[in-house]
Amino acid sequence: MEMVEKNKTYTEIEIFQQPEVWKKVFEEIQGQRDGIGKFLSSHLSNANTTILLTGAGSSAFVGESVELVIAEATGLNTRAIATTDLVTHPEAVDPLSDTPVILISFARSGNSPESVETVKLLEARLGKLKHLVITCNPDGALAKMAERDSSTHYCIVLPEETNDKSLAMTSSFSSMLLSSLLVFNLDKLDEAQAWVEHVGKETSKIFDNVEFLKDLARLDFDRAIFLGSGPLLGIANECHLKLQELTDGQVICKHDSCLGFRHGPRAVVKENTLLVFFLSPDAHVAKYENDLVSSIVQGGGYLDMVLVGQESESMESNYMVPVNKHPNDVAGVFILPYVVIGQLLGLYKSQELGLNPDNPSVNGAISRVVQGVTIYQK
């Protein structure tokens, strides 16, 4: 196993550096505040504008996580659609051909074939298109595309540390997520600095108490389920992928919303299943989550349960991870600490299984940048 520091892999470094990296991301957006605002202003001021959030794999889950928050912040129709869906079914955007569209491309490398093809397809199908690239790689195809046409493309290149060297997206995911939330709250950036500092401290508290996650990783589970609602559903999706890919599929994972889980998917819970609940700070949502947790506790038949969020006297678990929302956070930044739970579980379970977290795929089935995708013209 390649070591970049004594007894540390890239994956570990890239997970634990996130609170400091988020500060740099904030500074990057703050420094480009005027340029971003000027680029997007014409479309953001048009009530008919649609915001499309795209990416492949974890990058797509960024869009899922921020979709509702951005819709609320802008008052605009906002849709998260994976590039892997748009390449096969580009006609999905045809109803938008006569309206202004802001296309947001999330990309760690910017070289995924589906992400590049999506931009080409949408440029051909949509008229009034503004394309914002949020990437971790200044040399990627999407970044170069933006360089060639600054009138319809704008590229935000995040700090160098976000361009993860490991297979799994960790710093890149959370930093693209944070940057997108800041981009659509440019008028609140002065307040947002306090939000970013707060989530960094909340995340550092989790890092200071990782022993329980190491203990969890030692448990004999080969199924894990991540549950969250609203923005936390996208985070649950990302965490389910993180644990699954870092264990090379030896742990099969699933995600769902707390209400959706009751409609059939609950059947996957067996005695070898770890349950992870991402609890919303919204009091209305919490009522539904409390009901589900109570129902599962009464039914039993699972290995263990982790509750992540604001502590509640009505819910008991062997493992409670406190995450407190900043009282003034209106931009959704509060979801960032939840991300690291899946990352850490993936890291420690990967090590427990004797895998290399930086490259856990024993047979090479998954790679840092997807290989072997042929793009066909429709």
CSV table of C-alpha atoms in Angstrom, one decimal, residues 5-369:
chain,number,residue,atom,x,y,z
A,5,GLU,CA,2.6,10.0,5.3
A,6,LYS,CA,3.6,7.5,7.9
A,7,ASN,CA,0.8,5.0,8.2
A,8,LYS,CA,-1.6,7.1,6.1
A,9,THR,CA,-3.2,6.6,2.8
A,10,TYR,CA,-4.4,9.4,0.4
A,11,THR,CA,-7.9,8.4,1.3
A,12,GLU,CA,-7.4,9.1,5.0
A,13,ILE,CA,-5.6,12.4,4.4
A,14,GLU,CA,-8.3,13.6,2.0
A,15,ILE,CA,-11.1,12.8,4.4
A,16,PHE,CA,-9.5,14.5,7.4
A,17,GLN,CA,-8.3,17.6,5.6
A,18,GLN,CA,-11.9,18.7,4.7
A,19,PRO,CA,-12.6,21.3,7.4
A,20,GLU,CA,-9.5,23.2,6.3
A,21,VAL,CA,-10.2,22.7,2.6
A,22,TRP,CA,-13.7,24.1,3.1
A,23,LYS,CA,-12.2,27.4,4.3
A,24,LYS,CA,-10.2,27.6,1.1
A,25,VAL,CA,-13.3,26.8,-1.0
A,26,PHE,CA,-15.1,29.7,0.7
A,27,GLU,CA,-12.2,32.0,-0.1
A,28,GLU,CA,-12.2,30.9,-3.7
A,29,ILE,CA,-15.9,31.6,-4.2
A,30,GLN,CA,-15.6,34.9,-2.3
A,31,GLY,CA,-12.8,35.9,-4.6
A,32,GLN,CA,-14.9,35.2,-7.7
A,33,ARG,CA,-18.1,36.6,-6.3
A,34,ASP,CA,-18.4,39.4,-8.8
A,35,GLY,CA,-17.4,37.3,-11.8
A,36,ILE,CA,-19.9,34.5,-10.9
A,37,GLY,CA,-22.6,37.0,-10.2
A,38,LYS,CA,-22.2,38.8,-13.5
A,39,PHE,CA,-22.1,35.6,-15.5
A,40,LEU,CA,-25.3,34.2,-14.0
A,41,SER,CA,-27.2,37.5,-13.4
A,42,SER,CA,-29.3,37.5,-16.6
A,43,HIS,CA,-30.6,34.0,-16.1
A,44,LEU,CA,-31.0,34.2,-12.4
A,45,SER,CA,-33.2,37.3,-12.8
A,46,ASN,CA,-35.5,35.5,-15.2
A,47,ALA,CA,-38.4,33.6,-13.5
A,48,ASN,CA,-38.6,31.1,-16.4
A,49,THR,CA,-35.0,29.9,-15.9
A,50,THR,CA,-34.3,26.2,-15.1
A,51,ILE,CA,-31.2,25.1,-13.2
A,52,LEU,CA,-29.9,21.7,-14.3
A,53,LEU,CA,-27.5,20.0,-11.9
A,54,THR,CA,-25.4,17.3,-13.6
A,55,GLY,CA,-22.6,14.9,-13.0
A,56,ALA,CA,-21.7,11.2,-13.0
A,57,GLY,CA,-21.5,9.0,-10.0
A,58,SER,CA,-20.7,10.9,-6.8
A,59,SER,CA,-20.7,14.2,-8.8
A,60,ALA,CA,-24.4,13.4,-9.6
A,61,PHE,CA,-25.1,13.0,-5.9
A,62,VAL,CA,-23.8,16.5,-5.3
A,63,GLY,CA,-26.7,17.7,-7.4
A,64,GLU,CA,-29.2,15.5,-5.6
A,65,SER,CA,-28.0,16.9,-2.3
A,66,VAL,CA,-28.4,20.6,-3.2
A,67,GLU,CA,-31.4,20.5,-5.5
A,68,LEU,CA,-34.0,21.4,-2.9
A,69,VAL,CA,-31.8,24.0,-1.2
A,70,ILE,CA,-30.9,25.8,-4.5
A,71,ALA,CA,-34.5,25.8,-5.6
A,72,GLU,CA,-35.5,27.5,-2.3
A,73,ALA,CA,-32.6,30.0,-2.5
A,74,THR,CA,-33.4,31.0,-6.1
A,75,GLY,CA,-37.1,30.4,-6.5
A,76,LEU,CA,-36.3,28.8,-9.8
A,77,ASN,CA,-37.2,25.4,-11.3
A,78,THR,CA,-34.2,23.2,-10.3
A,79,ARG,CA,-33.6,19.6,-11.4
A,80,ALA,CA,-30.8,17.2,-10.7
A,81,ILE,CA,-30.2,14.9,-13.6
A,82,ALA,CA,-27.2,12.6,-13.9
A,83,THR,CA,-25.1,12.9,-17.1
A,84,THR,CA,-25.4,9.1,-17.3
A,85,ASP,CA,-29.1,9.6,-17.9
A,86,LEU,CA,-28.8,12.6,-20.2
A,87,VAL,CA,-26.5,10.8,-22.6
A,88,THR,CA,-28.9,8.0,-23.1
A,89,HIS,CA,-32.0,10.2,-23.0
A,90,PRO,CA,-31.2,13.7,-24.1
A,91,GLU,CA,-34.8,14.3,-25.1
A,92,ALA,CA,-35.5,14.7,-21.4
A,93,VAL,CA,-34.5,18.4,-21.7
A,94,ASP,CA,-36.4,19.2,-24.9
A,95,PRO,CA,-39.3,20.9,-23.0
A,96,LEU,CA,-36.7,23.4,-21.9
A,97,SER,CA,-35.6,24.4,-25.4
A,98,ASP,CA,-37.4,27.8,-25.4
A,99,THR,CA,-36.4,28.8,-21.8
A,100,PRO,CA,-33.2,30.0,-20.2
A,101,VAL,CA,-31.1,27.2,-18.7
A,102,ILE,CA,-28.2,27.3,-16.3
A,103,LEU,CA,-26.3,24.0,-16.6
A,104,ILE,CA,-24.1,23.2,-13.7
A,105,SER,CA,-21.5,20.5,-14.3
A,106,PHE,CA,-20.0,18.9,-11.2
A,107,ALA,CA,-16.8,17.0,-12.0
A,108,ARG,CA,-13.7,16.0,-10.1
A,109,SER,CA,-11.5,15.3,-13.1
A,110,GLY,CA,-13.8,16.8,-15.8
A,111,ASN,CA,-12.8,14.0,-18.1
A,112,SER,CA,-15.7,11.6,-17.7
A,113,PRO,CA,-17.0,10.9,-21.2
A,114,GLU,CA,-20.7,11.3,-20.2
A,115,SER,CA,-20.0,14.7,-18.7
A,116,VAL,CA,-18.3,16.0,-21.8
A,117,GLU,CA,-21.0,14.6,-24.1
A,118,THR,CA,-23.8,16.0,-22.0
A,119,VAL,CA,-22.5,19.6,-22.6
A,120,LYS,CA,-22.4,19.0,-26.3
A,121,LEU,CA,-25.8,17.5,-26.4
A,122,LEU,CA,-27.4,20.2,-24.4
A,123,GLU,CA,-25.7,23.0,-26.3
A,124,ALA,CA,-27.2,21.5,-29.5
A,125,ARG,CA,-30.7,21.1,-28.0
A,126,LEU,CA,-31.1,24.2,-25.8
A,127,GLY,CA,-30.9,27.8,-26.9
A,128,LYS,CA,-30.3,30.1,-24.0
A,129,LEU,CA,-27.7,28.1,-22.1
A,130,LYS,CA,-25.3,29.3,-19.5
A,131,HIS,CA,-22.8,26.6,-18.4
A,132,LEU,CA,-21.1,26.7,-15.0
A,133,VAL,CA,-18.4,24.2,-14.4
A,134,ILE,CA,-17.4,23.3,-10.8
A,135,THR,CA,-14.4,21.1,-11.0
A,136,CYS,CA,-11.3,20.1,-9.1
A,137,ASN,CA,-9.0,19.7,-12.2
A,138,PRO,CA,-7.9,22.8,-14.2
A,139,ASP,CA,-6.6,20.5,-16.9
A,140,GLY,CA,-9.8,18.5,-17.4
A,141,ALA,CA,-11.8,18.5,-20.6
A,142,LEU,CA,-14.7,20.5,-19.1
A,143,ALA,CA,-12.3,23.2,-17.8
A,144,LYS,CA,-10.7,23.5,-21.2
A,145,MET,CA,-14.1,23.7,-22.8
A,146,ALA,CA,-15.0,26.7,-20.6
A,147,GLU,CA,-11.7,28.4,-21.5
A,148,ARG,CA,-12.6,28.4,-25.2
A,149,ASP,CA,-15.9,30.3,-24.8
A,150,SER,CA,-16.2,32.6,-21.8
A,151,SER,CA,-19.5,34.1,-23.0
A,152,THR,CA,-21.5,30.9,-22.3
A,153,HIS,CA,-19.1,29.0,-20.0
A,154,TYR,CA,-17.7,29.9,-16.6
A,155,CYS,CA,-15.3,27.6,-14.7
A,156,ILE,CA,-14.7,27.5,-11.0
A,157,VAL,CA,-11.6,25.4,-10.3
A,158,LEU,CA,-11.5,24.4,-6.6
A,159,PRO,CA,-8.3,24.3,-4.5
A,160,GLU,CA,-5.7,21.7,-5.5
A,161,GLU,CA,-6.3,19.6,-2.4
A,162,THR,CA,-9.8,18.9,-3.6
A,163,ASN,CA,-8.6,16.9,-6.6
A,164,ASP,CA,-8.5,13.6,-4.7
A,165,LYS,CA,-5.7,11.2,-5.6
A,166,SER,CA,-7.5,8.3,-4.2
A,167,LEU,CA,-10.2,6.3,-6.1
A,168,ALA,CA,-13.1,7.5,-3.9
A,169,MET,CA,-14.3,11.0,-4.0
A,170,THR,CA,-14.1,12.6,-0.6
A,171,SER,CA,-12.8,16.2,-0.5
A,172,SER,CA,-13.9,16.7,-4.0
A,173,PHE,CA,-17.5,15.7,-3.3
A,174,SER,CA,-17.9,17.9,-0.2
A,175,SER,CA,-16.1,20.9,-1.7
A,176,MET,CA,-18.2,20.8,-4.9
A,177,LEU,CA,-21.3,20.6,-2.7
A,178,LEU,CA,-20.2,23.6,-0.6
A,179,SER,CA,-19.2,25.7,-3.6
A,180,SER,CA,-22.6,25.2,-5.3
A,181,LEU,CA,-24.5,26.2,-2.2
A,182,LEU,CA,-22.3,29.4,-1.9
A,183,VAL,CA,-22.7,30.2,-5.6
A,184,PHE,CA,-26.5,30.5,-5.2
A,185,ASN,CA,-26.2,32.5,-2.0
A,186,LEU,CA,-23.7,35.1,-3.1
A,187,ASP,CA,-25.7,37.8,-1.4
A,188,LYS,CA,-25.2,36.0,1.9
A,189,LEU,CA,-21.4,35.2,1.7
A,190,ASP,CA,-20.5,37.5,4.6
A,191,GLU,CA,-22.8,35.4,6.8
A,192,ALA,CA,-21.8,32.1,5.2
A,193,GLN,CA,-18.3,32.4,6.5
A,194,ALA,CA,-19.6,31.7,10.0
A,195,TRP,CA,-21.6,28.7,8.6
A,196,VAL,CA,-18.5,27.2,7.0
A,197,GLU,CA,-16.5,27.6,10.2
A,198,HIS,CA,-19.3,26.0,12.2
A,199,VAL,CA,-19.6,22.9,10.0
A,200,GLY,CA,-15.8,22.6,10.1
A,201,LYS,CA,-15.9,22.5,13.9
A,202,GLU,CA,-18.8,20.0,13.9
A,203,THR,CA,-16.8,17.8,11.5
A,204,SER,CA,-13.7,18.1,13.6
A,205,LYS,CA,-15.6,16.8,16.6
A,206,ILE,CA,-16.5,13.7,14.6
A,207,PHE,CA,-12.8,13.3,13.7
A,208,ASP,CA,-11.9,13.6,17.4
A,209,ASN,CA,-14.1,10.7,18.2
A,210,VAL,CA,-13.5,8.2,15.4
A,211,GLU,CA,-12.8,5.2,17.6
A,212,PHE,CA,-16.5,4.2,17.7
A,213,LEU,CA,-16.5,4.2,13.9
A,214,LYS,CA,-13.5,1.9,14.0
A,215,ASP,CA,-15.4,-0.3,16.4
A,216,LEU,CA,-18.3,-0.3,14.0
A,217,ALA,CA,-16.1,-1.3,11.1
A,218,ARG,CA,-15.0,-4.4,13.1
A,219,LEU,CA,-18.6,-5.6,13.4
A,220,ASP,CA,-19.5,-8.5,11.1
A,221,PHE,CA,-21.9,-6.8,8.7
A,222,ASP,CA,-22.1,-7.2,4.9
A,223,ARG,CA,-25.2,-4.9,4.4
A,224,ALA,CA,-25.5,-1.3,5.3
A,225,ILE,CA,-28.5,1.1,4.8
A,226,PHE,CA,-28.2,4.9,4.9
A,227,LEU,CA,-31.5,6.8,5.4
A,228,GLY,CA,-32.1,10.6,5.1
A,229,SER,CA,-34.7,13.0,3.9
A,230,GLY,CA,-34.6,16.1,1.8
A,231,PRO,CA,-31.0,17.2,1.2
A,232,LEU,CA,-29.9,14.4,3.4
A,233,LEU,CA,-31.3,11.8,0.9
A,234,GLY,CA,-28.5,12.8,-1.5
A,235,ILE,CA,-26.0,12.5,1.3
A,236,ALA,CA,-27.3,9.1,2.1
A,237,ASN,CA,-26.9,8.1,-1.6
A,238,GLU,CA,-23.3,9.3,-1.6
A,239,CYS,CA,-22.5,7.5,1.7
A,240,HIS,CA,-24.0,4.3,0.5
A,241,LEU,CA,-21.7,4.4,-2.6
A,242,LYS,CA,-18.7,5.4,-0.5
A,243,LEU,CA,-18.9,2.3,1.8
A,244,GLN,CA,-19.7,0.0,-1.0
A,245,GLU,CA,-16.9,1.1,-3.3
A,246,LEU,CA,-14.3,1.3,-0.6
A,247,THR,CA,-15.1,-2.3,0.4
A,248,ASP,CA,-15.1,-3.5,-3.2
A,249,GLY,CA,-18.7,-4.5,-2.9
A,250,GLN,CA,-18.1,-6.9,0.0
A,251,VAL,CA,-20.5,-4.7,1.9
A,252,ILE,CA,-23.7,-4.2,-0.2
A,253,CYS,CA,-25.3,-0.9,0.5
A,254,LYS,CA,-28.6,0.8,0.0
A,255,HIS,CA,-30.1,4.3,0.6
A,256,ASP,CA,-33.6,5.6,0.9
A,257,SER,CA,-35.7,8.3,2.5
A,258,CYS,CA,-37.2,7.7,5.9
A,259,LEU,CA,-40.8,7.5,4.5
A,260,GLY,CA,-39.8,5.7,1.3
A,261,PHE,CA,-38.0,3.0,3.2
A,262,ARG,CA,-41.3,1.7,4.6
A,263,HIS,CA,-42.7,1.0,1.2
A,264,GLY,CA,-40.9,-2.3,0.5
A,265,PRO,CA,-37.2,-1.6,0.8
A,266,ARG,CA,-37.3,-2.3,4.5
A,267,ALA,CA,-37.3,-6.0,3.6
A,268,VAL,CA,-33.5,-5.9,3.1
A,269,VAL,CA,-32.9,-5.5,6.8
A,270,LYS,CA,-31.4,-8.7,8.1
A,271,GLU,CA,-29.3,-9.7,11.1
A,272,ASN,CA,-26.1,-8.7,9.3
A,273,THR,CA,-27.3,-5.2,8.5
A,274,LEU,CA,-25.9,-1.9,9.8
A,275,LEU,CA,-28.5,1.0,9.8
A,276,VAL,CA,-27.3,4.7,9.6
A,277,PHE,CA,-29.9,7.4,10.1
A,278,PHE,CA,-29.2,11.0,9.0
A,279,LEU,CA,-31.6,13.0,11.2
A,280,SER,CA,-32.9,16.3,9.9
A,281,PRO,CA,-32.8,19.4,12.1
A,282,ASP,CA,-36.2,20.3,10.7
A,283,ALA,CA,-38.8,19.5,13.5
A,284,HIS,CA,-41.5,18.5,11.0
A,285,VAL,CA,-39.3,16.0,9.3
A,286,ALA,CA,-38.0,14.7,12.6
A,287,LYS,CA,-41.4,13.5,13.6
A,288,TYR,CA,-41.4,11.0,10.7
A,289,GLU,CA,-37.8,10.0,11.4
A,290,ASN,CA,-38.6,9.3,15.1
A,291,ASP,CA,-41.5,7.1,14.1
A,292,LEU,CA,-39.3,5.0,11.7
A,293,VAL,CA,-36.5,4.6,14.2
A,294,SER,CA,-39.0,3.5,16.9
A,295,SER,CA,-40.6,1.0,14.6
A,296,ILE,CA,-37.3,-0.5,13.6
A,297,VAL,CA,-36.1,-0.7,17.2
A,298,GLN,CA,-39.3,-2.5,18.1
A,299,GLY,CA,-39.0,-4.9,15.2
A,300,GLY,CA,-35.3,-5.7,15.7
A,301,GLY,CA,-33.6,-8.1,13.4
A,302,TYR,CA,-30.7,-5.8,12.5
A,303,LEU,CA,-27.0,-5.8,13.7
A,304,ASP,CA,-26.7,-2.2,14.9
A,305,MET,CA,-27.9,1.4,14.4
A,306,VAL,CA,-26.1,4.7,14.1
A,307,LEU,CA,-28.0,8.0,14.6
A,308,VAL,CA,-26.4,11.1,13.1
A,309,GLY,CA,-27.8,14.6,13.9
A,310,GLN,CA,-29.1,16.6,16.7
A,311,GLU,CA,-29.4,14.6,19.9
A,312,SER,CA,-32.9,13.5,20.8
A,313,GLU,CA,-34.1,12.2,24.2
A,314,SER,CA,-36.8,10.2,22.3
A,315,MET,CA,-34.3,8.2,20.3
A,316,GLU,CA,-31.7,5.8,21.8
A,317,SER,CA,-28.9,4.1,20.0
A,318,ASN,CA,-25.6,2.5,20.9
A,319,TYR,CA,-24.0,5.1,18.5
A,320,MET,CA,-25.1,8.7,18.4
A,321,VAL,CA,-23.1,11.2,16.4
A,322,PRO,CA,-24.1,14.8,17.3
A,323,VAL,CA,-24.3,17.2,14.4
A,324,ASN,CA,-25.7,20.7,15.2
A,325,LYS,CA,-26.9,23.1,12.6
A,326,HIS,CA,-25.7,26.8,12.8
A,327,PRO,CA,-28.8,28.7,14.0
A,328,ASN,CA,-28.6,31.1,11.0
A,329,ASP,CA,-27.7,28.7,8.3
A,330,VAL,CA,-30.2,29.1,5.4
A,331,ALA,CA,-28.0,27.8,2.6
A,332,GLY,CA,-27.9,24.1,3.5
A,333,VAL,CA,-24.3,24.1,4.6
A,334,PHE,CA,-25.3,22.1,7.6
A,335,ILE,CA,-25.3,18.8,5.6
A,336,LEU,CA,-21.5,18.8,5.2
A,337,PRO,CA,-20.6,16.9,8.5
A,338,TYR,CA,-23.0,14.1,7.6
A,339,VAL,CA,-20.9,13.3,4.5
A,340,VAL,CA,-17.9,12.1,6.5
A,341,ILE,CA,-19.8,9.3,8.2
A,342,GLY,CA,-19.9,7.3,5.0
A,343,GLN,CA,-16.3,8.2,4.2
A,344,LEU,CA,-15.0,7.1,7.5
A,345,LEU,CA,-17.0,3.9,7.6
A,346,GLY,CA,-15.7,3.1,4.1
A,347,LEU,CA,-12.1,3.8,5.1
A,348,TYR,CA,-12.1,1.7,8.2
A,349,LYS,CA,-14.1,-1.2,6.8
A,350,SER,CA,-11.8,-1.3,3.8
A,351,GLN,CA,-8.8,-1.5,6.1
A,352,GLU,CA,-10.6,-4.1,8.2
A,353,LEU,CA,-11.1,-6.3,5.1
A,354,GLY,CA,-7.4,-6.0,4.2
A,355,LEU,CA,-8.0,-3.8,1.1
A,356,ASN,CA,-6.1,-0.7,0.0
A,357,PRO,CA,-8.6,2.2,0.4
A,358,ASP,CA,-6.8,4.2,-2.3
A,359,ASN,CA,-7.5,1.5,-4.8
A,360,PRO,CA,-9.8,-1.1,-3.3
A,361,SER,CA,-11.0,-2.7,-6.5
A,362,VAL,CA,-9.2,-6.1,-6.6
A,363,ASN,CA,-10.2,-6.9,-10.1
A,364,GLY,CA,-10.1,-3.4,-11.5
A,365,ALA,CA,-13.9,-3.2,-12.0
A,366,ILE,CA,-13.9,0.5,-10.8
A,367,SER,CA,-11.4,3.2,-11.4
A,368,ARG,CA,-10.8,6.8,-10.5
A,369,VAL,CA,-12.0,8.0,-13.9
